[in-house]
C-alpha positions as a printed Julia matrix, in Angstrom:
423×3 Matrix{Float64}:
  22.94   44.98   -2.15
  24.25   41.65   -3.16
  26.71   41.78   -0.48
  24.12   41.93    2.13
  23.1    38.52    3.62
  19.84   37.16    4.0
  19.91   37.16    7.54
  21.06   40.85    7.63
  17.82   41.7     5.81
  15.84   39.8     8.02
  17.5    41.57   11.01
  16.94   44.95    9.28
  13.18   44.32    8.3
  12.32   43.11   11.87
  13.94   46.42   13.42
  12.0    48.4    10.89
   8.67   46.93   11.79
   9.12   47.56   15.46
   9.73   51.12   14.53
   6.94   51.61   12.33
   4.67   49.78   15.04
   5.89   52.57   17.34
   5.46   55.37   15.14
   2.13   54.22   14.44
   1.23   54.37   18.0
   2.83   57.92   18.49
   2.15   59.86   15.12
   0.15   57.72   12.79
   3.26   56.23   10.95
   6.79   56.42    9.48
   8.23   58.52    6.91
  10.35   57.45    4.08
  13.23   59.48    5.62
  13.08   57.7     8.74
  13.12   54.25    7.02
  16.14   55.37    4.79
  17.92   56.79    7.84
  17.36   53.56    9.61
  18.84   51.78    6.4
  21.64   53.97    6.1
  22.78   53.68    9.54
  22.79   50.06    9.58
  26.51   49.22    8.59
  29.68   48.09   10.1
  29.73   47.49   14.0
  26.17   46.7    13.96
  24.95   43.04   14.07
  23.42   43.02   10.65
  26.62   42.84    8.7
  28.27   45.18    5.99
  27.47   48.88    5.31
  24.93   49.82    2.99
  21.59   51.13    2.58
  18.57   48.94    2.01
  16.52   50.65   -0.62
  14.39   47.76   -1.64
  13.35   47.06    1.93
  12.45   50.54    2.79
  10.77   51.02   -0.35
   8.7    47.51    0.25
   7.79   48.71    3.79
   6.82   52.0     2.56
   4.7    50.68   -0.42
   3.04   47.99    2.02
   2.18   50.69    4.51
   0.31   52.19    1.85
  -1.59   49.19    0.86
  -5.06   48.53    2.23
  -4.28   44.54    2.09
  -0.88   44.64    3.43
  -2.23   42.93    6.77
  -3.37   40.05    4.76
   0.09   39.94    2.7
   2.35   40.05    5.6
   2.4    38.82    9.2
   4.8    41.26   10.82
   5.06   39.42   14.26
   6.9    36.52   12.16
   9.97   38.46   11.32
  11.78   38.05   15.08
  10.5    34.44   15.05
  12.39   33.74   11.69
  15.37   35.43   12.7
  15.4    33.49   16.19
  14.71   30.17   14.16
  17.48   30.79   11.72
  19.97   31.44   14.6
  19.02   27.8    16.03
  18.95   26.22   12.67
  15.26   25.08   13.87
  13.67   25.92   10.37
  15.68   23.59    8.37
  13.18   20.77    9.13
  10.32   22.96    8.05
  11.83   24.07    4.78
  12.52   20.43    3.79
   8.75   19.58    4.81
   7.29   22.5     2.63
   9.74   21.51   -0.05
   8.45   17.99   -0.12
   4.8    19.16   -0.29
   5.89   21.2    -3.27
   7.29   18.5    -4.95
   4.58   16.29   -4.32
   1.99   18.82   -5.84
   4.3    19.67   -8.74
   4.54   15.79   -9.56
   0.92   15.23   -9.57
   0.18   18.27  -11.94
   2.94   17.02  -14.22
   1.53   13.37  -14.18
  -2.01   14.12  -14.62
  -1.98   17.32  -17.05
   1.36   17.19  -18.84
   2.7    13.78  -19.29
  -0.58   11.72  -18.75
   0.27    7.87  -18.93
   3.38    8.47  -20.49
   5.16    8.68  -17.09
   6.6     5.39  -16.2
   5.7     5.78  -12.36
   2.0     6.35  -12.76
  -0.56    3.5   -13.08
  -1.79    2.91  -16.75
  -3.0     0.02  -18.92
  -0.94   -1.52  -21.27
  -3.04   -1.53  -24.26
  -4.37    2.12  -23.81
  -1.62    4.09  -22.4
  -3.28    7.51  -23.24
  -6.37    6.71  -20.66
  -6.31    7.83  -17.28
  -7.07    4.94  -14.5
  -7.38    6.38  -11.39
  -8.34    4.66   -8.13
 -11.73    4.92   -6.32
 -12.56    3.56   -2.85
 -16.02    2.73   -3.74
 -17.08    0.36   -6.6
 -18.24    3.15   -8.74
 -15.33    3.89  -11.35
 -16.61    7.46  -11.86
 -13.91    9.92  -10.65
 -15.29   13.56   -9.61
 -13.32   16.65   -9.63
 -11.82   17.14   -5.95
 -12.37   13.65   -5.06
  -9.91   11.76   -6.91
  -7.69    9.03   -6.11
  -4.58    7.79   -7.88
  -1.6     5.6    -7.75
   2.22    6.53   -8.64
   5.26    5.14   -7.45
   8.19    7.22   -5.97
  10.7     4.77   -8.07
  11.41    5.62  -11.85
   9.13    2.85  -12.86
   5.7     1.49  -12.01
   6.33   -2.09  -11.2
   2.58   -2.84  -11.76
   0.65   -2.78  -14.9
  -3.02   -3.05  -15.77
  -3.54   -5.49  -18.26
  -7.46   -5.29  -18.06
 -10.31   -3.81  -16.02
 -10.08   -0.74  -13.78
  -8.7    -1.44  -10.29
 -10.4     0.34   -7.26
  -8.63    1.48   -4.21
  -9.28   -1.61   -2.2
  -8.42   -3.76   -5.26
  -4.91   -2.28   -5.3
  -4.63   -2.97   -1.47
  -5.7    -6.53   -1.66
  -3.19   -7.06   -4.85
  -0.29   -5.49   -3.26
  -0.64   -7.51    0.14
  -1.58  -10.7    -1.44
   1.21  -10.46   -3.97
   3.83   -9.89   -0.85
   2.26  -13.2     0.91
   2.74  -15.31   -1.83
   6.01  -14.16   -2.89
   7.49  -14.53    0.34
   5.59  -17.92    0.91
   7.12  -19.37   -2.58
  10.67  -17.97   -1.51
  10.45  -19.82    2.0
   9.01  -23.24    0.88
  10.32  -23.38   -2.95
   6.88  -24.2    -4.21
   4.23  -22.29   -6.03
   1.86  -20.25   -3.96
  -1.6   -18.76   -4.23
  -3.69  -16.39   -2.23
  -7.3   -15.55   -1.88
  -7.54  -12.11   -0.21
 -10.82  -10.19    1.01
 -10.98   -6.62    2.57
  -7.35   -6.6     3.04
  -7.03   -9.77    4.62
  -6.38  -13.56    3.46
  -9.32  -15.8     3.24
  -7.08  -18.38    2.25
  -3.2   -19.06    1.24
  -1.59  -22.33    0.17
   1.3   -23.84   -1.65
   1.13  -26.26   -4.62
   0.86  -29.61   -2.81
  -0.38  -32.03   -5.03
  -3.96  -32.99   -4.61
  -5.32  -36.12   -3.65
  -8.59  -37.58   -4.86
 -10.47  -36.45   -1.83
  -9.01  -33.08   -1.9
  -9.74  -32.77   -5.56
 -13.23  -33.69   -4.83
 -13.88  -31.53   -1.67
 -12.05  -28.32   -3.5
 -14.62  -29.09   -6.62
 -11.58  -29.35   -9.21
 -11.62  -33.03   -9.94
 -12.54  -32.23  -13.49
  -9.51  -30.29  -14.1
  -6.38  -31.96  -15.47
  -4.22  -30.8   -12.55
  -1.04  -33.16  -12.17
  -1.48  -35.27   -9.02
   2.05  -36.12   -8.89
   3.95  -32.75   -8.69
   3.4   -29.37   -7.08
   1.37  -26.9    -9.35
   0.08  -23.49   -9.24
  -3.52  -24.67   -9.98
  -3.33  -26.94   -6.97
  -2.21  -24.08   -4.87
  -4.91  -21.71   -5.99
  -7.41  -24.43   -5.58
  -6.55  -24.75   -1.87
  -6.14  -21.39   -1.11
  -9.56  -20.55   -2.29
 -10.96  -23.84   -0.7
 -10.18  -22.89    2.72
 -13.44  -20.56    3.08
 -15.0   -20.41   -0.08
 -17.9   -18.14    1.36
 -15.18  -15.46    2.4
 -13.48  -15.97   -0.89
 -16.55  -15.1    -2.85
 -15.4   -11.92   -4.81
 -11.95  -12.08   -3.75
  -8.85  -10.67   -5.23
  -6.24  -13.45   -6.07
  -2.53  -13.48   -5.82
  -0.21  -16.09   -7.78
   3.43  -16.64   -7.15
   4.25  -17.83  -10.78
   3.21  -17.13  -14.38
  -0.35  -17.81  -14.74
  -0.95  -21.16  -17.0
  -4.01  -22.15  -18.89
  -5.18  -24.44  -16.17
  -5.0   -22.07  -13.43
  -6.7   -19.32  -15.84
  -9.51  -21.79  -16.59
 -10.02  -22.59  -12.51
 -10.42  -18.69  -12.14
 -12.74  -18.17  -14.84
 -15.46  -20.39  -13.17
 -15.16  -18.57   -9.87
 -16.43  -15.41   -8.59
 -13.45  -13.29   -8.25
 -12.64   -9.32   -8.78
  -9.27   -9.76   -9.9
  -5.9   -11.38  -10.01
  -2.14  -10.18   -9.68
   0.84  -12.28  -11.12
   4.31  -11.78  -12.48
   2.96  -12.87  -15.98
   0.41  -14.72  -18.02
   0.26  -17.14  -20.85
  -1.43  -15.88  -24.03
  -4.16  -18.42  -23.47
  -4.81  -17.63  -19.94
  -4.6   -13.63  -20.58
  -7.24  -14.14  -23.21
  -9.49  -16.29  -21.05
  -9.33  -14.05  -17.75
 -10.11  -11.18  -20.29
 -13.4   -12.32  -21.11
 -14.4   -12.58  -17.45
 -17.18  -10.14  -15.9
 -17.91   -8.97  -19.4
 -14.33   -8.0   -19.97
 -14.15   -6.04  -16.59
 -11.95   -8.56  -14.93
  -9.05   -6.71  -13.28
  -5.68   -8.47  -14.41
  -2.37   -6.99  -12.92
   1.08   -7.68  -13.71
   3.66   -6.98  -11.49
   7.54   -7.06  -11.7
   8.64   -9.68   -9.37
  11.98   -8.19   -9.03
  10.76   -5.08   -7.56
  12.18   -4.13   -4.19
  10.03   -1.64   -2.14
  11.64    1.04   -0.01
  12.81    0.33    3.59
  10.64    3.05    5.07
   6.68    2.72    4.89
   4.55    6.15    5.09
   1.11    6.1     5.52
  -1.09    9.58    5.74
  -4.22    9.41    8.12
  -6.07   12.78    9.04
  -3.56   14.81    7.32
  -0.9    13.05    9.47
   2.15   11.06    8.26
   2.9     7.82    9.9
   6.14    6.53    9.1
   7.94    3.15   10.17
  10.41    0.29    8.89
   8.72   -2.18    6.7
   8.22   -5.63    8.17
  11.03   -7.4     6.06
  11.71  -10.31    8.31
  11.7   -13.33    6.24
  10.79  -16.84    7.5
  12.43  -19.99    6.39
  12.92  -23.69    7.51
  15.52  -22.72    9.73
  13.03  -20.25   11.77
  11.39  -23.51   13.31
  14.38  -25.57   14.58
  13.54  -24.99   18.13
   9.99  -25.88   17.76
   9.2   -28.54   20.59
   7.25  -31.74   19.41
   4.85  -33.64   21.94
   5.88  -37.1    23.07
   9.55  -36.55   22.19
   8.91  -36.64   18.59
  10.75  -34.62   15.75
   9.36  -32.13   13.48
   8.79  -33.25    9.94
   8.97  -31.21    6.85
   5.19  -31.2     6.33
   5.1   -29.65    9.6
   7.61  -26.99    8.92
   5.7   -26.28    5.65
   2.52  -25.89    7.69
   4.14  -23.53    9.94
   5.67  -21.54    7.28
   2.22  -21.09    5.57
   0.4   -20.15    8.71
   3.12  -17.53   10.04
   3.4   -15.98    6.57
  -0.62  -15.72    6.0
  -1.0   -14.46    9.83
   1.87  -11.52    8.69
  -0.45  -10.23    6.28
  -3.73  -10.46    8.1
  -5.29   -7.61   10.21
  -5.05   -8.29   13.88
  -6.18  -10.1    16.05
  -5.36  -13.08   13.82
  -5.2   -16.62   14.5
  -4.65  -19.24   11.64
  -5.16  -23.03   11.36
  -3.1   -24.77    8.61
  -2.99  -28.35    7.32
  -1.02  -29.92    4.35
   0.42  -26.71    2.83
  -2.82  -24.62    3.29
  -4.78  -22.66    5.28
  -7.89  -24.18    6.68
  -9.19  -21.66    9.24
  -8.33  -18.21    9.51
  -9.74  -15.55   12.02
  -9.0   -12.04   11.15
  -9.95   -8.37   12.47
 -10.99   -9.41   15.73
 -10.95   -7.29   18.96
 -11.0   -10.28   21.09
  -8.78  -13.09   20.82
 -10.93  -15.4    21.93
 -13.49  -14.94   19.46
 -10.58  -14.71   17.3
  -9.66  -18.19   17.95
 -13.18  -19.28   18.06
 -13.94  -18.01   14.65
 -10.69  -19.74   13.0
 -11.62  -22.98   14.92
 -14.91  -23.03   13.36
 -13.66  -22.42    9.89
 -11.31  -25.27   10.36
 -13.93  -27.75   11.7
 -16.14  -26.85    8.2
 -13.14  -27.55    6.22
 -12.36  -30.63    7.91
 -15.88  -31.78    7.94
 -16.06  -31.16    4.17
 -12.54  -33.06    3.72
 -13.62  -36.21    5.65
 -17.07  -36.28    3.91
 -15.27  -36.19    0.63
 -12.83  -39.04    1.53
 -15.6   -41.37    2.83
 -17.3   -40.75   -0.42
 -14.39  -41.54   -2.34
 -13.91  -45.0    -0.88
 -17.08  -46.03    0.83
 -20.62  -46.21   -0.61
 -23.49  -45.73    1.97
 -26.59  -47.29    1.45
 -29.53  -46.77    3.92
 -33.19  -46.29    3.6
 -33.59  -43.75    5.86
 -33.17  -40.0     5.02
 -30.53  -38.27    6.79
 -30.62  -34.56    7.88
 -27.25  -32.4     8.47
């Protein structure tokens, strides 16, 4: 029996099934002797392989014939299709597909039931590793049976850790996309970067250009001890959230560097849902953990983590797979940019181009971006019409410019008029 190949068994089973159907049509069903006779005659010289009886196949078919539920246990018409598919090697893909599904189900069971948060590739809070933190698409953190969402890594270790709060589904999407933006922007410019994400698109992004007095006033950070002489993470965050403060209301913040105390102080007085950064100072972590009655989401991400080359997304039961957009921008990407009046492109203009292009890369289309002094000042996102997208981005840029110039004038000019003014 052990010498008979799987292919031979399939052929025998298919032949026996055909004979069973013919006997059922003629006299009501096959006999055990006819099954055994066919098995014993299936030997050398036949297409099936070596000589030998197949008592197990005959016994199985006979027992199946006597079972009232055999039609639900076995689809007899599938035998010949299996044989033909094996001969064409066309079932390899299906076999791998079902193996992949089985591995996913087994892995999910092991993570949730056996390992819990001891598994390094599952999301969990650092201070409470035995608690289960799933993801929920709604703002409610309640997880119902059969309607669960979770986050796990296909790699050995999970690159992010929950230091505080309970992230939701959209929080994770905002955090991961925002982190990619700031890490790429910091790599391209060599300066600290920050981003303000809302509904999976950046409301603002910036690098840490030093703030002058009008900018500090228009961004409402003049009372903070932000160094006006050198780039800083706090100035990058102030610029990022100052691009469109209305859209940044309840945003998710991303920082390219370790969060310091001044940056945490700036975050603590803003309306925000969470933050993601490579690390946090002790004072900064303590300050942020008190935000939102202790429910502020704080994520720490491994800056050395490199994702897989392919990205896979499941929609309506179908998996979409494509190469990850790993194209990196740098100052050399704009060497061929034409400048009007025969001028040359400046380093500040290159920084603005880098900010705008990297921000658009992680924005839902259609997307149009205005950038100035190392920050986004107008972002149009998710519009079906490019004209409306440009109009939206232009209106935001005009509002920013108006606020900036008002702050600039008030910093140097004192207006005195007996007449009230309305704007």
